[in-house]
PDB file of C-alpha atoms in Angstrom:
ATOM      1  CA  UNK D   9       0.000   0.000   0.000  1.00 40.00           C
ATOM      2  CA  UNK D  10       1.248   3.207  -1.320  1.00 40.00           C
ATOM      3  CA  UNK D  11       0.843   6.648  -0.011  1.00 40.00           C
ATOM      4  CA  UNK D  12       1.271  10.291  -1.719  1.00 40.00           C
ATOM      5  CA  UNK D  13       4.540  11.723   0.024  1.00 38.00           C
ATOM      6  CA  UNK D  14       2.466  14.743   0.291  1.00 40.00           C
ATOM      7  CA  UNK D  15       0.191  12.998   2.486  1.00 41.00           C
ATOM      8  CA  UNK D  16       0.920  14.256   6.080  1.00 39.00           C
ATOM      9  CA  UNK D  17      -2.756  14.787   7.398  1.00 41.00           C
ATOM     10  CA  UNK D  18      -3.622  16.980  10.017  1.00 40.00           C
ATOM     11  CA  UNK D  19      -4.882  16.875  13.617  1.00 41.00           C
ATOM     12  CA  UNK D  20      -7.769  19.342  14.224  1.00 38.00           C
ATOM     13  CA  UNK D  21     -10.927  19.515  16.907  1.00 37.00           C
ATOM     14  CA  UNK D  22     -14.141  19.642  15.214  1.00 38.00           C
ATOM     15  CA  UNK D  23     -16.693  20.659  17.720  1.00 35.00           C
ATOM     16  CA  UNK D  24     -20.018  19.065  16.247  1.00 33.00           C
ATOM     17  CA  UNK D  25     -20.478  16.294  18.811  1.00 31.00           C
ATOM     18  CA  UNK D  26     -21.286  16.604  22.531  1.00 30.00           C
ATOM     19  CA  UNK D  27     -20.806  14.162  25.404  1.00 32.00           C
ATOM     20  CA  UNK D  28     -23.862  13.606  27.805  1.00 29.00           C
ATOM     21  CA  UNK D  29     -23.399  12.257  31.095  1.00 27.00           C
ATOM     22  CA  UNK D  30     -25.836   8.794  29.697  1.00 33.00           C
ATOM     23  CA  UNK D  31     -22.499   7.687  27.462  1.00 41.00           C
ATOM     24  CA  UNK D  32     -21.212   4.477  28.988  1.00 46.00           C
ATOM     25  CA  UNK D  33     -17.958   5.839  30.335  1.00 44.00           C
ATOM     26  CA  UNK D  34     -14.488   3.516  29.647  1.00 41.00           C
ATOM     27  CA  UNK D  35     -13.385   2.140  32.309  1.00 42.00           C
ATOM     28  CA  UNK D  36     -10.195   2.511  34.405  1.00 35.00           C
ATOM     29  CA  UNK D  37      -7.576   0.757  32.801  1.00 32.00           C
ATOM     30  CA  UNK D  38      -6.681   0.783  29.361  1.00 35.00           C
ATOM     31  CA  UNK D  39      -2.770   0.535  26.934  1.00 38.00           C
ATOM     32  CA  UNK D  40      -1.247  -2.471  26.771  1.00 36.00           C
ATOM     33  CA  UNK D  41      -3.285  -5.173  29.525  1.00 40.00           C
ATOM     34  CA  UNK D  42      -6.761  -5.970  30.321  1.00 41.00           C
ATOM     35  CA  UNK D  43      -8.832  -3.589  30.534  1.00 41.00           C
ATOM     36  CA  UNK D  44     -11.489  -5.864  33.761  1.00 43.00           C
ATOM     37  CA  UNK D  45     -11.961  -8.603  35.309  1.00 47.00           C
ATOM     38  CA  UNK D  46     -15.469  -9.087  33.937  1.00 61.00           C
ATOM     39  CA  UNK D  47     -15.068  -8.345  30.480  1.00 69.00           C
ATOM     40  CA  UNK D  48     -17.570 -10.485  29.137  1.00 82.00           C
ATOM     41  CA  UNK D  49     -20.278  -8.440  31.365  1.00 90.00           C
ATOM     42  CA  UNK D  50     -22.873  -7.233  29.086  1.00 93.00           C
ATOM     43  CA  UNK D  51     -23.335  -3.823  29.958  1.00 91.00           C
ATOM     44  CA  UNK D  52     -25.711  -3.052  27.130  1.00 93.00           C
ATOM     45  CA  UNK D  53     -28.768  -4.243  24.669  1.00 95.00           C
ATOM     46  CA  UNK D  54     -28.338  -2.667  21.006  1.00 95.00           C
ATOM     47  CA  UNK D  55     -29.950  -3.781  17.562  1.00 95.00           C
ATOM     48  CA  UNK D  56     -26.194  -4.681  16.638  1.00 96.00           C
ATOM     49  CA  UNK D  57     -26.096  -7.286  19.247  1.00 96.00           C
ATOM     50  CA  UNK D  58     -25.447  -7.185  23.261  1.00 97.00           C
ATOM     51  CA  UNK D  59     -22.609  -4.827  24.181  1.00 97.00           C
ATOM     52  CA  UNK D  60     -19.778  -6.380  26.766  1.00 96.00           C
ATOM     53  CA  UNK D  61     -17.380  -4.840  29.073  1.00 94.00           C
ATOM     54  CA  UNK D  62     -14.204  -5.695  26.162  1.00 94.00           C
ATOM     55  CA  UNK D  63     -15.928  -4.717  23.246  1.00 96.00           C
ATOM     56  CA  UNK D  64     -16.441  -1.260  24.827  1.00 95.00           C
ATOM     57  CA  UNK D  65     -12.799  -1.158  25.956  1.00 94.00           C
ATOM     58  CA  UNK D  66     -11.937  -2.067  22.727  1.00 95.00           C
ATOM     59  CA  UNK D  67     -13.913   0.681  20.675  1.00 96.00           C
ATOM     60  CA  UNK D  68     -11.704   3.459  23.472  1.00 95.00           C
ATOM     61  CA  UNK D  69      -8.186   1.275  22.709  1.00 93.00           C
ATOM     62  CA  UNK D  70      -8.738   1.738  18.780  1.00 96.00           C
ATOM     63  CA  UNK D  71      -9.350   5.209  19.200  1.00 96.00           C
ATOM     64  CA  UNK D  72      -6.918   6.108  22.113  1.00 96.00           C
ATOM     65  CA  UNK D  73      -4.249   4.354  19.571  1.00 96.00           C
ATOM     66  CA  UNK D  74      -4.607   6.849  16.844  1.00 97.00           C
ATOM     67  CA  UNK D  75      -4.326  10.075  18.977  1.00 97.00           C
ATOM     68  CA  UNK D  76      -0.765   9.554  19.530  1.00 97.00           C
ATOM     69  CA  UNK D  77       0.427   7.496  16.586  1.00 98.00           C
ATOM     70  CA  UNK D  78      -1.251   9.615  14.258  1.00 97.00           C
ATOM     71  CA  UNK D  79       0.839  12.518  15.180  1.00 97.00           C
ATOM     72  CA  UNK D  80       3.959  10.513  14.967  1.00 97.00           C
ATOM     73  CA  UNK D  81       2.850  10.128  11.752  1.00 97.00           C
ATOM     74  CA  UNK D  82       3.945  13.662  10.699  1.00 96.00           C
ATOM     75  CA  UNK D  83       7.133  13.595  13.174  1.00 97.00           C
ATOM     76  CA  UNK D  84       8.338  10.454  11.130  1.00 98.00           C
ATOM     77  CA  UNK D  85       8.029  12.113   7.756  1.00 97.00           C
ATOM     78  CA  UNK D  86       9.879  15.406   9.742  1.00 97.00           C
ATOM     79  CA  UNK D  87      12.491  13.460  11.070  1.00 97.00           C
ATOM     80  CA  UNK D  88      13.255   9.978  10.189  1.00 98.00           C
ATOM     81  CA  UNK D  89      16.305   9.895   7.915  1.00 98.00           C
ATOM     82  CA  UNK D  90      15.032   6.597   4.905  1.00 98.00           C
ATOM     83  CA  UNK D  91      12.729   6.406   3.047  1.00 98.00           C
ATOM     84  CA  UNK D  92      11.116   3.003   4.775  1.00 98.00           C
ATOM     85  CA  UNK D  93      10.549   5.317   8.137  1.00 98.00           C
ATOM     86  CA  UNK D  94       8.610   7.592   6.586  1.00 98.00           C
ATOM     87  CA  UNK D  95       6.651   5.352   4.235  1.00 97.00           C
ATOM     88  CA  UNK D  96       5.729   4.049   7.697  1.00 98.00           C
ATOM     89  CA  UNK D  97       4.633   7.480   8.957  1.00 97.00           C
ATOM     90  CA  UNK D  98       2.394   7.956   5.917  1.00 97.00           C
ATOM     91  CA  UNK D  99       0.938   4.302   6.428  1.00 97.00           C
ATOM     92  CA  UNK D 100       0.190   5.622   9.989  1.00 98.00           C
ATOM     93  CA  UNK D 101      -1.509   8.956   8.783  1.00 97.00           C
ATOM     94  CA  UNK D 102      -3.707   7.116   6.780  1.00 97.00           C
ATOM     95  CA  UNK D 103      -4.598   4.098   8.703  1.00 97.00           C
ATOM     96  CA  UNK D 104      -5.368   5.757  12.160  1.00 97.00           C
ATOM     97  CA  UNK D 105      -7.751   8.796  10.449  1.00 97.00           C
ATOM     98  CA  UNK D 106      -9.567   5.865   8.901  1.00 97.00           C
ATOM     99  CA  UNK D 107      -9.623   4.007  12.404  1.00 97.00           C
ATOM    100  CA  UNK D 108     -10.477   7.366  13.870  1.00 97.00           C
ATOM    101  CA  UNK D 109     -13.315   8.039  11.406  1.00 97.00           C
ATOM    102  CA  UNK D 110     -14.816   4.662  11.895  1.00 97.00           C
ATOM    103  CA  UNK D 111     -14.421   4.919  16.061  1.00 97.00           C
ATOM    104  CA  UNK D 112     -15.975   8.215  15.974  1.00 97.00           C
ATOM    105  CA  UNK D 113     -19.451   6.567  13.690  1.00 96.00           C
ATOM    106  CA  UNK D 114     -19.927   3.738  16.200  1.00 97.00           C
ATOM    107  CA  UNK D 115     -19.335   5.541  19.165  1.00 97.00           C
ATOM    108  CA  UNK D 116     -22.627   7.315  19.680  1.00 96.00           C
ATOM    109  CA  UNK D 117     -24.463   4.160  17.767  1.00 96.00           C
ATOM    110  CA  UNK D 118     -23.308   2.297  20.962  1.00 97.00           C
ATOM    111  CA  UNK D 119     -23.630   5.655  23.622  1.00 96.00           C
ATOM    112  CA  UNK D 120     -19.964   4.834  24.044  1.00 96.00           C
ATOM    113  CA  UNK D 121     -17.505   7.722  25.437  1.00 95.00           C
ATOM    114  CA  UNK D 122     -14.188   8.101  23.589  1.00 96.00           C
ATOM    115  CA  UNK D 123     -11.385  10.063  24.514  1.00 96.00           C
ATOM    116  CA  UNK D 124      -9.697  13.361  23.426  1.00 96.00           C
ATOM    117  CA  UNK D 125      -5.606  12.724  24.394  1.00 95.00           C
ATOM    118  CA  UNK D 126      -4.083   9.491  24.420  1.00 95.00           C
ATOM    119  CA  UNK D 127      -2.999   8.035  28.272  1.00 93.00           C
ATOM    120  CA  UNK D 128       0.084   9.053  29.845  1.00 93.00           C
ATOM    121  CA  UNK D 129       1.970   5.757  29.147  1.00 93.00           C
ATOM    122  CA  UNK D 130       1.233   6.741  25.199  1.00 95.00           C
ATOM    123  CA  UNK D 131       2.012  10.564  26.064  1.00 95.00           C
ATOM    124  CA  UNK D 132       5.773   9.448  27.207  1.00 94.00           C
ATOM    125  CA  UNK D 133       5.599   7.196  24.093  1.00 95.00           C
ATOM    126  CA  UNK D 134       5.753   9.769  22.150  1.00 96.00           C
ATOM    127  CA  UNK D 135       7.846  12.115  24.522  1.00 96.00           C
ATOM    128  CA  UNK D 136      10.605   9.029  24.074  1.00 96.00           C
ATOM    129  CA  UNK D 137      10.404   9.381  20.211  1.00 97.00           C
ATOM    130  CA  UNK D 138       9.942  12.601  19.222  1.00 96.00           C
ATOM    131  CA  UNK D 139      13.238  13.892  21.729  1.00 96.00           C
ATOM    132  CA  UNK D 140      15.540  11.413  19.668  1.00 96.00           C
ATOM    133  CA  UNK D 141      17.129  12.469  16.165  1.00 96.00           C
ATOM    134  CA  UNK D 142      18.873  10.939  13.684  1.00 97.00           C
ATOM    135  CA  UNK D 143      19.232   6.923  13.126  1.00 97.00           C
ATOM    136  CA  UNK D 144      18.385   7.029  16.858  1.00 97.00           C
ATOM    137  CA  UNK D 145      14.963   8.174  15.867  1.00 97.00           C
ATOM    138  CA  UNK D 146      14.399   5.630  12.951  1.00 98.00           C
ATOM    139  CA  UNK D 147      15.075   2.735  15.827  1.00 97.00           C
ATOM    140  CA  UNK D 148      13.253   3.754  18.749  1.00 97.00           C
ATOM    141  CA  UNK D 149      10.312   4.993  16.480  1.00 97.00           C
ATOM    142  CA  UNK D 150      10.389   1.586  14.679  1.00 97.00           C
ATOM    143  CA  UNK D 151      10.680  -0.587  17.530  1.00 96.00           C
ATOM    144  CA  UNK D 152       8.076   1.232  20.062  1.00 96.00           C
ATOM    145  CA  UNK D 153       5.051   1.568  17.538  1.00 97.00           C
ATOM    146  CA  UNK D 154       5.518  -2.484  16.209  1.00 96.00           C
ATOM    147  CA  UNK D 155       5.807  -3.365  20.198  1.00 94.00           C
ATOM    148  CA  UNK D 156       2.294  -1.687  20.716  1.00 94.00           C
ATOM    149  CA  UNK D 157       1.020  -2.724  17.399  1.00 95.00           C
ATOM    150  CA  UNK D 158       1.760  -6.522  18.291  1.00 92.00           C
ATOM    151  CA  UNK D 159       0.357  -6.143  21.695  1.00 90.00           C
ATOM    152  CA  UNK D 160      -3.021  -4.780  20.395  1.00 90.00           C
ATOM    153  CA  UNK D 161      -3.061  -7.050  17.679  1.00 92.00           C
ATOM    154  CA  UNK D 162      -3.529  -9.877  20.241  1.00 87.00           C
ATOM    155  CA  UNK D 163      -6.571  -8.040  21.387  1.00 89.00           C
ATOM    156  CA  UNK D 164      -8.140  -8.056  17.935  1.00 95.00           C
ATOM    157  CA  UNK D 165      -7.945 -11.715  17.149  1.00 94.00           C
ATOM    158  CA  UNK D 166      -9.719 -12.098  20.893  1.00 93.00           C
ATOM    159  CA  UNK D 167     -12.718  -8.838  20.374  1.00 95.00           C
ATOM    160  CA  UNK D 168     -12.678 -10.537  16.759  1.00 96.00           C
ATOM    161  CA  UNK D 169     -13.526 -14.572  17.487  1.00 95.00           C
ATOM    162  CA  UNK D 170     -15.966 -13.639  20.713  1.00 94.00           C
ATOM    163  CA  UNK D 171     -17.974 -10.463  20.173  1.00 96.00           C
ATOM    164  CA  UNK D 172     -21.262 -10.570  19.173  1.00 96.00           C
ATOM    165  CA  UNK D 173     -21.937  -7.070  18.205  1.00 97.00           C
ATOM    166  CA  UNK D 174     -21.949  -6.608  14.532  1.00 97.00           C
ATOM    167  CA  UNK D 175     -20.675  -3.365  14.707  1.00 97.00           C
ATOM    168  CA  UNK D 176     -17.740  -4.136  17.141  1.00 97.00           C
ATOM    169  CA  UNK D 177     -16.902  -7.328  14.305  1.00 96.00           C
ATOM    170  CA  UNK D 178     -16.887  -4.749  11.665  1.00 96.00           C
ATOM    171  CA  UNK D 179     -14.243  -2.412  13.452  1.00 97.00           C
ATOM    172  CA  UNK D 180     -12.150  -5.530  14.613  1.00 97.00           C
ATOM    173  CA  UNK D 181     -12.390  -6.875  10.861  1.00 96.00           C
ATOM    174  CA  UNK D 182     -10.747  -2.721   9.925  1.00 96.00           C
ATOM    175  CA  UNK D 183      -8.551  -2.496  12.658  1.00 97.00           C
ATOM    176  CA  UNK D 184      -6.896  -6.349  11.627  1.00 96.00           C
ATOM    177  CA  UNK D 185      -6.203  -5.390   8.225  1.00 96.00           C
ATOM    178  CA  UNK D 186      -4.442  -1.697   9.651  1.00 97.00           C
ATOM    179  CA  UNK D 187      -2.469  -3.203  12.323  1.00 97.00           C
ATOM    180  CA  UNK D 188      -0.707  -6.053  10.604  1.00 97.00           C
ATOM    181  CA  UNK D 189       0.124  -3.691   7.794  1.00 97.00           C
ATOM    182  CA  UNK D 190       1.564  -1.031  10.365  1.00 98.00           C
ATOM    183  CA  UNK D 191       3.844  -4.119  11.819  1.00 97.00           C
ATOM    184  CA  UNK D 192       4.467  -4.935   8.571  1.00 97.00           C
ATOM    185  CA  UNK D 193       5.745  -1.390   7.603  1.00 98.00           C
ATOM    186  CA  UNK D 194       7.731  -1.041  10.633  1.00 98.00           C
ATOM    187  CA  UNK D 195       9.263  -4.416  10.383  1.00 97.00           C
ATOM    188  CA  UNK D 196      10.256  -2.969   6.413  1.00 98.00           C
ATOM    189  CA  UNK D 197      12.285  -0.248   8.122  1.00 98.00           C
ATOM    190  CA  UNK D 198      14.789  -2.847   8.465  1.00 97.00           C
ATOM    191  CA  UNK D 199      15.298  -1.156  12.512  1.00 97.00           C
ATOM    192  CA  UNK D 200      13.221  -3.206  14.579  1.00 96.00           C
ATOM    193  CA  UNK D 201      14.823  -5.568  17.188  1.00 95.00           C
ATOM    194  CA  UNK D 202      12.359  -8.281  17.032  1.00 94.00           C
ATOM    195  CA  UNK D 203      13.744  -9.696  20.447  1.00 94.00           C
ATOM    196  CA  UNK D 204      13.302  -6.620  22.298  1.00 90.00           C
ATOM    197  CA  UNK D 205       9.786  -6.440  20.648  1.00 89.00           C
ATOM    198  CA  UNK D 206       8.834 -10.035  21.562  1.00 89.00           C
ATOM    199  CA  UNK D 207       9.952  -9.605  25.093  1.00 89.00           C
ATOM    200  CA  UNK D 208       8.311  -6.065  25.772  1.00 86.00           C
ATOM    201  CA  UNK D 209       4.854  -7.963  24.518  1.00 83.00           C
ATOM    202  CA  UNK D 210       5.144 -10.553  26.679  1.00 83.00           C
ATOM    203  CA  UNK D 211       6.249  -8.896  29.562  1.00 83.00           C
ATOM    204  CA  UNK D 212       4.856  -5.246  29.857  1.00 79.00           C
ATOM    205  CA  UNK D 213       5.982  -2.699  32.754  1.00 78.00           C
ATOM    206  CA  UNK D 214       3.690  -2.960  35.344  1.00 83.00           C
ATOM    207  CA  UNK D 215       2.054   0.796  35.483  1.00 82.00           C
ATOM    208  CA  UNK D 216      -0.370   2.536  37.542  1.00 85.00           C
ATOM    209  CA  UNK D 217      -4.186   2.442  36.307  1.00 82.00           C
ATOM    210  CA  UNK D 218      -4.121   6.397  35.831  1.00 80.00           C
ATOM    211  CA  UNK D 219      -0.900   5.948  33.357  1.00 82.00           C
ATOM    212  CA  UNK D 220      -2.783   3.599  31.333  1.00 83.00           C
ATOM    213  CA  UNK D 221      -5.949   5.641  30.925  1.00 85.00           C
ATOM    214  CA  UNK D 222      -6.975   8.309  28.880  1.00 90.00           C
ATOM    215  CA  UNK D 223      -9.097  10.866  30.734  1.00 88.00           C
ATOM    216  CA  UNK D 224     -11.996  11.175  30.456  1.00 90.00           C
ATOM    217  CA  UNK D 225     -13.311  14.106  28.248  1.00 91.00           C
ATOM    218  CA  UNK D 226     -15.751  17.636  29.539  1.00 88.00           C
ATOM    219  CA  UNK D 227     -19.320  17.084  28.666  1.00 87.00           C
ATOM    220  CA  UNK D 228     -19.322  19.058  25.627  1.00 88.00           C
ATOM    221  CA  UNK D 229     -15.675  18.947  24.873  1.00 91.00           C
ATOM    222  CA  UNK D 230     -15.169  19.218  20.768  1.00 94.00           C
ATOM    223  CA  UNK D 231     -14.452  15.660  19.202  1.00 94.00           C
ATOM    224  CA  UNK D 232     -11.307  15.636  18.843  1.00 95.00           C
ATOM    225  CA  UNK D 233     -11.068  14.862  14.511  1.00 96.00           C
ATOM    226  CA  UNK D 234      -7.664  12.814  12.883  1.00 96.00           C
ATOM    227  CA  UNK D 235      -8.134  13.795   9.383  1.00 94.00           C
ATOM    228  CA  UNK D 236      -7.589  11.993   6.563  1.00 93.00           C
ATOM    229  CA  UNK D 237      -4.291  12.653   4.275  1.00 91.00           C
ATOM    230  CA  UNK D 238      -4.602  14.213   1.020  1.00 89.00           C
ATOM    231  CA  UNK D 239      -5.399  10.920  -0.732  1.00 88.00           C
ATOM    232  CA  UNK D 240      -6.681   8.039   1.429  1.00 90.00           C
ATOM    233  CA  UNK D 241      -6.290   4.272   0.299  1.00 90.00           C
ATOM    234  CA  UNK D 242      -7.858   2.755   3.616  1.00 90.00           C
ATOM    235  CA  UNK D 243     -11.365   1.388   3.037  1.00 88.00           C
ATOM    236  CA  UNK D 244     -14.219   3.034   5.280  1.00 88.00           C
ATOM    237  CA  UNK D 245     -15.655   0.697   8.143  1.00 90.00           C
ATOM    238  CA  UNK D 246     -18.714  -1.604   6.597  1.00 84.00           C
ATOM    239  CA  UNK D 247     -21.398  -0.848   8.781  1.00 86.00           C
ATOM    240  CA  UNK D 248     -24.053  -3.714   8.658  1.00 81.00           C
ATOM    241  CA  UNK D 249     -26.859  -3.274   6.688  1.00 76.00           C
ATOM    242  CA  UNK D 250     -25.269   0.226   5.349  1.00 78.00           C
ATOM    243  CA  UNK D 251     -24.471   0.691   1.624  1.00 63.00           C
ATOM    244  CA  UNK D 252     -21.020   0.776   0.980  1.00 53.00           C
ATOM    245  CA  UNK D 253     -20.009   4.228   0.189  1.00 48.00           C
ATOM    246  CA  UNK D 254     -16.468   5.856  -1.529  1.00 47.00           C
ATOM    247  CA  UNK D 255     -16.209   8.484   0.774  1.00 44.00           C
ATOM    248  CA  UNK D 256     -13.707   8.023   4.122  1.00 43.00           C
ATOM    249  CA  UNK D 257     -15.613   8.976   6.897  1.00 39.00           C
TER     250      UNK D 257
END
């Protein structure tokens, strides 16, 4: 999948949608572990199919994961120093505005809150990357974002063979196809150290709950809006029963 190198996308609030205090709220973990102890706990009847605990926390995850990799979309095309890095930064642009677009249609469909800023945890992610230069850069940047992208693509194969929300299936089916090519582009950067990668997967820091969750947004706080690059190539979310349309979200 090819990208326009003019591509860079920008992040921009759009204040259209409003929170209301009926919004089933995420819960108090989230990043890189379970997210409850109860997570098949249906917390909610819809015509897409009962609503669990994990299918909720997974809607948040996809969208907390695009409001810091997206930027580090545009950092990578700033800063990294081949060709492969920033092929990977435009693959990033246009896969988490997609992801974005299709978190933000589903959300209120399912009364489900999102958030506005990623957690802390992803915050010093991209504290860690964007204060390195240089090949420095092109490794940590490469090695970080296909550590988190192999964690959460764990999570999809799991939201993927148990929900039973349509809608949830349908973002799990997007996300799938965006993640592996993200690892796939990162792993094409030729930087990653796949042992390093395997190990921080398996055994992630143990953190705080508050570093591992995005706050919580103001009742009517703008949406937050990761918008597409110049000339998208990822294919909008199929919503059941919802004509397929050319326009991304």
């Amino acid at each position: 999948m090819r990208f326009s190198r003019n591509a860079t996308g920008t992040l921009f609030v759009g204040g259209a949608l409003s929170l209301t205090i009926v919004a089933l709220a995420y819960p108090a973990m989230l990043g890189l572990d379970k997210v409850s102890t109860a997570q098949d706990r249906v917390i909610a009847q819809t015509q897409w199919g009962p609503l669990t605990e994990q299918d909720r926390d997974f809607v948040v995850k996809v969208r907390a994961a695009g409001l810091w990799e997206y930027p580090l979309g545009n950092v990578a095309l700033q800063k990294g120093t081949t060709e492969e890095v920033k092929e990977a930064g435009r693959h990033l642009l246009d896969g988490h505005a997609a992801l974005d677009a299709a978190c933000r249609k589903i959300a209120p469909m399912l009364n489900i809150t999102l958030p506005n800023v990623a957690s802390p945890q992803q915050q010093q992610f991209v504290n860690q990357i964007q204060s390195s230069s240089g090949k420095q850069f092109d490794a940590t940047f490469a090695n970080i974002l296909r550590t988190t992208h192999g964690s959460i693509f764990n999570t999809i194969s799991k939201i993927r063979s148990t929900t039973k929300n349509s809608l949830v299936r349908s973002l799990a089916d997007m996300a799938n196809d965006t993640v592996l090519d993200h690892m796939t582009v990162m792993e094409k950067t030729g930087d990653v150290d796949f042992d390093q990668a395997l190990f921080q997967q398996t055994t992630p820091p143990k953190l705080p709950q508050s570093d591992m969750t995005p706050p919580v947004p103001q009742p009517g706080e703008p949406m937050v809006v990761l918008s597409p690059p110049a000339n998208p190539t990822s294919t909008p979310i199929a919503i059941p029963g919802e004509s397929s349309s050319p326009s991304n979200g």
